[in-house]
Amino acid sequence: NNMAPDTSAIRLFRTFRVARGLRIIRVLRHFKDLRVMIAGIMLSAQSLVWALLLLAVIIYMFAVCILQFSENEVETWHGGSAGILTELEFSIFIQKYGNIGLTMLTLFQ
């Protein structure tokens, strides 16, 4: 009968596993506020994405308007004659508003 497994050791390990599970549940109960905050952040992520998309569309619309309104000045400079802006102002203008991407970046900044 010496070959029979020692069941008391197995019961002891099971008891420790159950005790560890209960301890984890007890610790997680203290983090209820953290769970609520994380759930709130996850639920607000969709609204945040829509707000960022709306901001990008508004910036794009203003960038198009700026480029349309400044088209006459750019054509004047490319035609060889001086426009309203000085040469230095025109070079700064082209650096900041040279294309739609630069214009959007400048508006965002």
Backbone as a chain_set.jsonl record, in Angstrom:
{"seq": "NNMAPDTSAIRLFRTFRVARGLRIIRVLRHFKDLRVMIAGIMLSAQSLVWALLLLAVIIYMFAVCILQFSENEVETWHGGSAGILTELEFSIFIQKYGNIGLTMLTLFQ", "coords": {"N": [[0.809, -1.193, 0.0], [2.164, 1.106, -0.006], [2.53, 2.254, -2.425], [0.419, 3.896, -3.07], [-0.822, 7.122, -3.955], [-0.088, 10.186, -2.216], [-2.701, 11.688, -0.948], [-3.19, 13.779, 0.733], [-1.293, 15.769, 0.271], [-2.025, 16.61, -2.276], [-4.558, 17.635, -1.722], [-3.768, 19.75, -0.123], [-2.365, 21.403, -1.959], [-4.503, 22.055, -3.647], [-6.064, 23.524, -1.882], [-4.385, 25.704, -1.413], [-4.39, 26.828, -3.993], [-7.085, 27.611, -4.246], [-7.193, 29.444, -2.148], [-5.398, 31.349, -3.091], [-6.791, 32.248, -5.355], [-9.038, 33.414, -4.102], [-7.744, 35.468, -2.735], [-6.841, 37.045, -4.861], [-9.284, 37.895, -5.909], [-10.146, 39.433, -3.741], [-8.201, 41.467, -3.751], [-8.658, 42.626, -6.273], [-11.116, 43.764, -5.834], [-10.55, 46.124, -4.556], [-9.674, 47.674, -6.611], [-11.795, 48.731, -7.985], [-12.467, 51.364, -8.688], [-10.42, 51.923, -10.502], [-11.05, 50.109, -12.548], [-13.479, 51.223, -13.355], [-12.606, 53.706, -14.331], [-10.962, 52.893, -16.491], [-12.852, 51.615, -18.092], [-14.439, 53.83, -18.722], [-12.639, 55.356, -20.231], [-12.228, 53.663, -22.418], [-14.811, 53.603, -23.494], [-15.092, 56.242, -24.251], [-13.355, 56.499, -26.324], [-14.324, 56.191, -28.948], [-15.819, 58.529, -29.334], [-13.731, 60.339, -29.153], [-12.227, 59.723, -31.443], [-14.041, 60.484, -33.463], [-14.195, 63.221, -32.904], [-11.546, 64.026, -33.466], [-11.467, 63.434, -36.192], [-13.384, 65.238, -37.16], [-12.074, 67.63, -36.495], [-9.866, 67.414, -38.219], [-11.158, 67.577, -40.713], [-12.199, 70.182, -40.597], [-9.814, 71.681, -40.424], [-8.751, 70.985, -42.913], [-10.651, 72.168, -44.641], [-10.303, 74.925, -44.064], [-7.645, 75.145, -44.895], [-7.864, 74.716, -47.663], [-9.395, 76.98, -48.312], [-7.598, 79.053, -47.642], [-5.533, 78.557, -49.486], [-6.938, 78.953, -51.871], [-7.66, 81.675, -51.663], [-5.157, 82.845, -51.692], [-4.175, 82.298, -54.153], [-4.069, 84.166, -56.285], [-1.973, 85.882, -55.524], [0.211, 84.137, -55.605], [0.233, 83.425, -58.313], [0.835, 85.91, -59.406], [3.474, 86.305, -58.487], [4.733, 84.131, -59.722], [4.416, 84.881, -62.291], [6.347, 86.74, -62.686], [6.21, 89.348, -61.8], [6.108, 91.603, -58.972], [4.025, 91.079, -56.171], [1.61, 91.809, -53.645], [3.009, 91.043, -51.385], [6.334, 91.261, -50.004], [9.535, 90.067, -51.201], [10.786, 88.494, -49.21], [8.609, 88.021, -47.464], [6.991, 86.581, -49.206], [8.553, 84.276, -49.628], [8.542, 83.183, -47.055], [5.818, 82.764, -46.848], [5.444, 80.772, -48.819], [6.948, 78.733, -47.657], [5.398, 78.109, -45.439], [2.78, 77.826, -46.396], [2.836, 76.455, -48.813], [1.715, 74.162, -50.03], [-1.142, 71.952, -49.757], [-0.678, 70.194, -47.621], [1.389, 71.449, -46.108], [0.004, 73.77, -45.426], [-2.085, 72.759, -43.849], [-0.567, 71.702, -41.742], [0.596, 74.076, -40.741], [-1.717, 75.416, -39.884], [-2.529, 73.636, -37.891], [-0.48, 73.889, -36.071]], "CA": [[0.0, 0.0, 0.0], [3.074, 2.253, -0.059], [2.507, 2.786, -3.774], [-0.733, 4.788, -3.216], [-0.405, 8.526, -3.901], [-0.388, 10.899, -0.986], [-3.801, 12.589, -1.281], [-3.181, 14.969, 1.611], [-0.479, 16.785, -0.397], [-2.832, 17.128, -3.38], [-5.577, 18.5, -1.115], [-3.091, 20.963, 0.354], [-2.121, 22.238, -3.132], [-5.801, 22.595, -4.075], [-6.461, 24.546, -0.905], [-3.568, 26.89, -1.69], [-4.872, 27.442, -5.235], [-8.354, 28.283, -3.948], [-6.875, 30.604, -1.308], [-4.789, 32.356, -3.959], [-7.887, 32.817, -6.144], [-9.819, 34.3, -3.232], [-6.922, 36.651, -2.458], [-6.861, 37.882, -6.068], [-10.601, 38.533, -5.96], [-10.168, 40.452, -2.694], [-7.366, 42.581, -4.189], [-9.321, 43.283, -7.401], [-12.239, 44.531, -5.322], [-10.027, 47.447, -4.212], [-9.392, 48.392, -7.846], [-13.054, 48.994, -8.679], [-12.377, 52.695, -9.289], [-9.543, 51.814, -11.666], [-11.826, 49.454, -13.604], [-14.465, 52.185, -13.846], [-11.892, 54.692, -15.153], [-10.53, 52.262, -17.747], [-14.059, 51.421, -18.9], [-14.813, 55.149, -19.234], [-11.685, 55.732, -21.286], [-12.497, 52.835, -23.594], [-16.083, 54.01, -24.092], [-14.965, 57.576, -24.836], [-12.416, 56.459, -27.449], [-15.052, 56.384, -30.199], [-16.111, 59.963, -29.431], [-12.466, 61.022, -29.411], [-11.881, 59.519, -32.853], [-14.917, 61.328, -34.27], [-13.798, 64.624, -32.697], [-10.308, 64.247, -34.22], [-11.824, 63.443, -37.611], [-14.038, 66.52, -37.415], [-11.022, 68.646, -36.463], [-9.082, 67.289, -39.451], [-11.971, 68.086, -41.826], [-12.25, 71.648, -40.47], [-8.491, 72.197, -40.806], [-8.64, 70.817, -44.365], [-11.479, 73.182, -45.308], [-9.632, 76.214, -43.948], [-6.442, 75.108, -45.729], [-8.296, 74.925, -49.044], [-9.788, 78.392, -48.442], [-6.384, 79.883, -47.635], [-4.852, 78.373, -50.769], [-7.749, 79.587, -52.916], [-7.566, 83.134, -51.532], [-3.796, 83.3, -51.974], [-3.805, 81.87, -55.5], [-3.756, 85.337, -57.101], [-0.638, 86.356, -55.15], [1.186, 83.161, -56.096], [0.296, 83.564, -59.774], [1.53, 87.171, -59.694], [4.902, 86.081, -58.285], [5.235, 83.208, -60.741], [4.381, 85.6, -63.561], [7.546, 87.567, -62.798], [6.063, 90.668, -61.198], [5.94, 91.595, -57.52], [2.644, 91.203, -55.723], [1.416, 92.569, -52.404], [4.038, 90.639, -50.433], [7.738, 91.433, -50.377], [10.162, 88.789, -51.551], [10.98, 87.739, -47.971], [7.294, 87.576, -47.017], [6.516, 85.55, -50.122], [9.293, 83.031, -49.377], [8.0, 82.633, -45.803], [4.48, 82.28, -47.174], [5.575, 79.502, -49.544], [7.43, 77.727, -46.7], [4.331, 77.721, -44.519], [1.515, 77.571, -47.083], [3.174, 76.103, -50.183], [0.782, 73.171, -50.553], [-2.227, 71.669, -48.814], [-0.099, 69.568, -46.438], [2.048, 72.497, -45.308], [-1.02, 74.664, -44.907], [-2.749, 72.074, -42.748], [0.392, 71.642, -40.64], [0.69, 75.418, -40.175], [-2.957, 75.669, -39.142], [-2.535, 72.792, -36.705], [0.486, 74.416, -35.099]], "C": [[0.853, 1.258, 0.0], [3.046, 2.927, -1.422], [1.346, 3.765, -3.993], [-0.265, 6.24, -3.11], [-0.859, 9.177, -2.604], [-1.448, 11.964, -1.301], [-3.81, 13.835, -0.408], [-2.349, 16.086, 0.978], [-1.269, 17.406, -1.553], [-3.912, 18.05, -2.841], [-4.964, 19.813, -0.644], [-2.814, 21.915, -0.814], [-3.424, 22.855, -3.646], [-6.258, 23.713, -3.147], [-5.665, 25.83, -1.138], [-4.03, 27.599, -2.966], [-6.169, 28.194, -5.012], [-8.096, 29.535, -3.121], [-6.254, 31.721, -2.149], [-5.848, 33.021, -4.836], [-8.736, 33.769, -5.327], [-9.043, 35.579, -2.919], [-6.905, 37.601, -3.654], [-8.196, 38.599, -6.183], [-10.692, 39.652, -4.928], [-9.347, 41.679, -3.088], [-8.041, 43.339, -5.325], [-10.524, 44.109, -6.944], [-11.802, 45.957, -4.974], [-9.768, 48.291, -5.449], [-10.662, 48.671, -8.642], [-13.012, 50.359, -9.361], [-11.504, 52.677, -10.535], [-10.285, 51.159, -12.829], [-12.849, 50.41, -14.206], [-13.792, 53.223, -14.737], [-11.465, 54.105, -16.491], [-11.734, 52.037, -18.659], [-14.516, 52.752, -19.495], [-13.919, 55.605, -20.36], [-11.968, 54.939, -22.559], [-13.798, 53.252, -24.277], [-15.989, 55.389, -24.741], [-14.019, 57.599, -26.041], [-13.121, 56.7, -28.78], [-15.385, 57.864, -30.392], [-14.853, 60.757, -29.74], [-12.056, 60.892, -30.871], [-12.738, 60.409, -33.742], [-14.553, 62.806, -34.118], [-12.518, 64.946, -33.463], [-10.57, 64.275, -35.721], [-12.494, 64.758, -37.999], [-13.023, 67.657, -37.422], [-10.191, 68.616, -37.742], [-9.859, 67.837, -40.651], [-12.035, 69.609, -41.784], [-10.916, 72.273, -40.875], [-8.307, 72.094, -42.319], [-9.438, 71.893, -45.105], [-10.831, 74.565, -45.23], [-8.363, 76.263, -44.797], [-6.791, 75.338, -47.197], [-8.678, 76.386, -49.263], [-8.567, 79.301, -48.507], [-5.663, 79.772, -48.974], [-5.628, 79.016, -51.912], [-7.62, 81.106, -52.865], [-6.18, 83.66, -51.891], [-3.332, 82.938, -53.384], [-3.389, 83.045, -56.38], [-2.342, 85.844, -56.802], [0.443, 85.42, -55.69], [1.337, 83.275, -57.614], [1.023, 84.849, -60.169], [3.035, 86.986, -59.572], [5.474, 85.153, -59.35], [5.201, 83.843, -62.132], [5.557, 86.546, -63.732], [7.402, 88.946, -62.186], [5.821, 90.52, -59.697], [4.47, 91.79, -57.184], [2.572, 92.081, -54.483], [2.54, 92.278, -51.418], [5.43, 90.987, -50.949], [8.317, 90.064, -50.697], [10.366, 87.912, -50.322], [9.644, 87.19, -47.459], [6.754, 86.462, -47.909], [7.246, 84.227, -49.894], [8.824, 82.38, -48.076], [6.608, 82.049, -46.044], [4.543, 80.924, -47.867], [6.059, 78.395, -48.608], [6.3, 77.221, -45.808], [3.045, 77.292, -45.212], [1.735, 77.141, -48.533], [2.262, 75.08, -50.818], [-0.237, 72.844, -49.461], [-1.694, 71.04, -47.52], [0.568, 70.57, -45.52], [1.034, 73.442, -44.683], [-1.761, 74.036, -43.734], [-1.848, 71.984, -41.523], [0.511, 72.998, -39.961], [-0.557, 75.764, -39.378], [-3.023, 74.862, -37.865], [-1.613, 73.334, -35.627], [-0.073, 75.646, -34.46]], "O": [[0.317, 2.367, 0.006], [3.497, 4.065, -1.554], [1.306, 4.415, -5.038], [0.586, 6.56, -2.28], [-1.851, 8.787, -1.989], [-1.128, 13.016, -1.856], [-4.391, 14.85, -0.793], [-2.687, 17.258, 1.147], [-1.181, 18.614, -1.777], [-4.169, 19.112, -3.407], [-5.587, 20.869, -0.761], [-3.01, 23.122, -0.672], [-3.455, 24.024, -4.032], [-6.782, 24.73, -3.6], [-6.222, 26.925, -1.067], [-4.06, 28.828, -3.017], [-6.342, 29.297, -5.53], [-8.709, 30.575, -3.362], [-6.55, 32.897, -1.942], [-5.806, 34.235, -5.038], [-9.115, 34.832, -5.819], [-9.632, 36.658, -2.846], [-6.948, 38.819, -3.483], [-8.238, 39.783, -6.517], [-11.255, 40.708, -5.211], [-9.745, 42.808, -2.797], [-8.005, 44.569, -5.347], [-10.902, 45.066, -7.62], [-12.595, 46.893, -5.084], [-9.652, 49.512, -5.344], [-10.6, 48.831, -9.861], [-13.474, 50.496, -10.494], [-11.816, 53.346, -11.52], [-10.162, 51.604, -13.97], [-13.066, 50.413, -15.418], [-14.333, 53.587, -15.781], [-11.597, 54.764, -17.523], [-11.642, 52.246, -19.869], [-14.937, 52.798, -20.651], [-14.392, 56.18, -21.34], [-11.947, 55.496, -23.657], [-13.879, 53.254, -25.506], [-16.728, 55.679, -25.683], [-13.901, 58.627, -26.708], [-12.56, 57.357, -29.657], [-15.246, 58.392, -31.495], [-14.893, 61.728, -30.495], [-11.586, 61.859, -31.469], [-12.225, 61.026, -34.676], [-14.596, 63.559, -35.091], [-12.408, 66.022, -34.051], [-9.956, 65.061, -36.442], [-12.198, 65.323, -39.052], [-13.102, 68.552, -38.264], [-9.848, 69.664, -38.288], [-9.275, 68.493, -41.514], [-11.937, 70.26, -42.824], [-10.89, 73.277, -41.585], [-7.769, 73.009, -42.942], [-8.955, 72.463, -46.084], [-10.813, 75.297, -46.22], [-8.038, 77.308, -45.361], [-6.093, 76.074, -47.894], [-8.324, 76.971, -50.287], [-8.51, 80.214, -49.331], [-5.231, 80.779, -49.534], [-5.024, 79.568, -52.831], [-7.486, 81.754, -53.903], [-6.045, 84.797, -52.345], [-2.201, 83.248, -53.76], [-2.437, 82.922, -57.151], [-1.6, 86.195, -57.72], [1.475, 85.879, -56.178], [2.452, 83.226, -58.134], [1.748, 84.868, -61.163], [3.793, 87.44, -60.429], [6.587, 85.372, -59.827], [5.889, 83.383, -63.044], [5.748, 87.101, -64.814], [8.399, 89.658, -62.062], [5.394, 89.471, -59.217], [3.766, 92.565, -57.831], [3.385, 92.987, -54.304], [2.976, 93.172, -50.693], [5.678, 91.009, -52.154], [7.672, 89.036, -50.49], [10.139, 86.704, -50.387], [9.561, 86.027, -47.065], [6.135, 85.514, -47.425], [6.627, 83.165, -49.958], [8.72, 81.155, -48.002], [6.263, 80.99, -45.521], [3.773, 80.022, -47.534], [5.636, 77.246, -48.74], [6.254, 76.04, -45.465], [2.296, 76.478, -44.672], [0.905, 77.434, -49.393], [2.049, 75.118, -52.029], [-0.185, 73.407, -48.368], [-2.209, 71.328, -46.439], [0.352, 70.557, -44.309], [1.194, 73.864, -43.538], [-2.032, 74.705, -42.737], [-2.307, 72.167, -40.396], [0.527, 73.071, -38.732], [-0.456, 76.348, -38.299], [-3.523, 75.351, -36.852], [-1.909, 73.257, -34.435], [0.58, 76.25, -33.609]]}, "num_chains": 1, "name": "protein.A"}
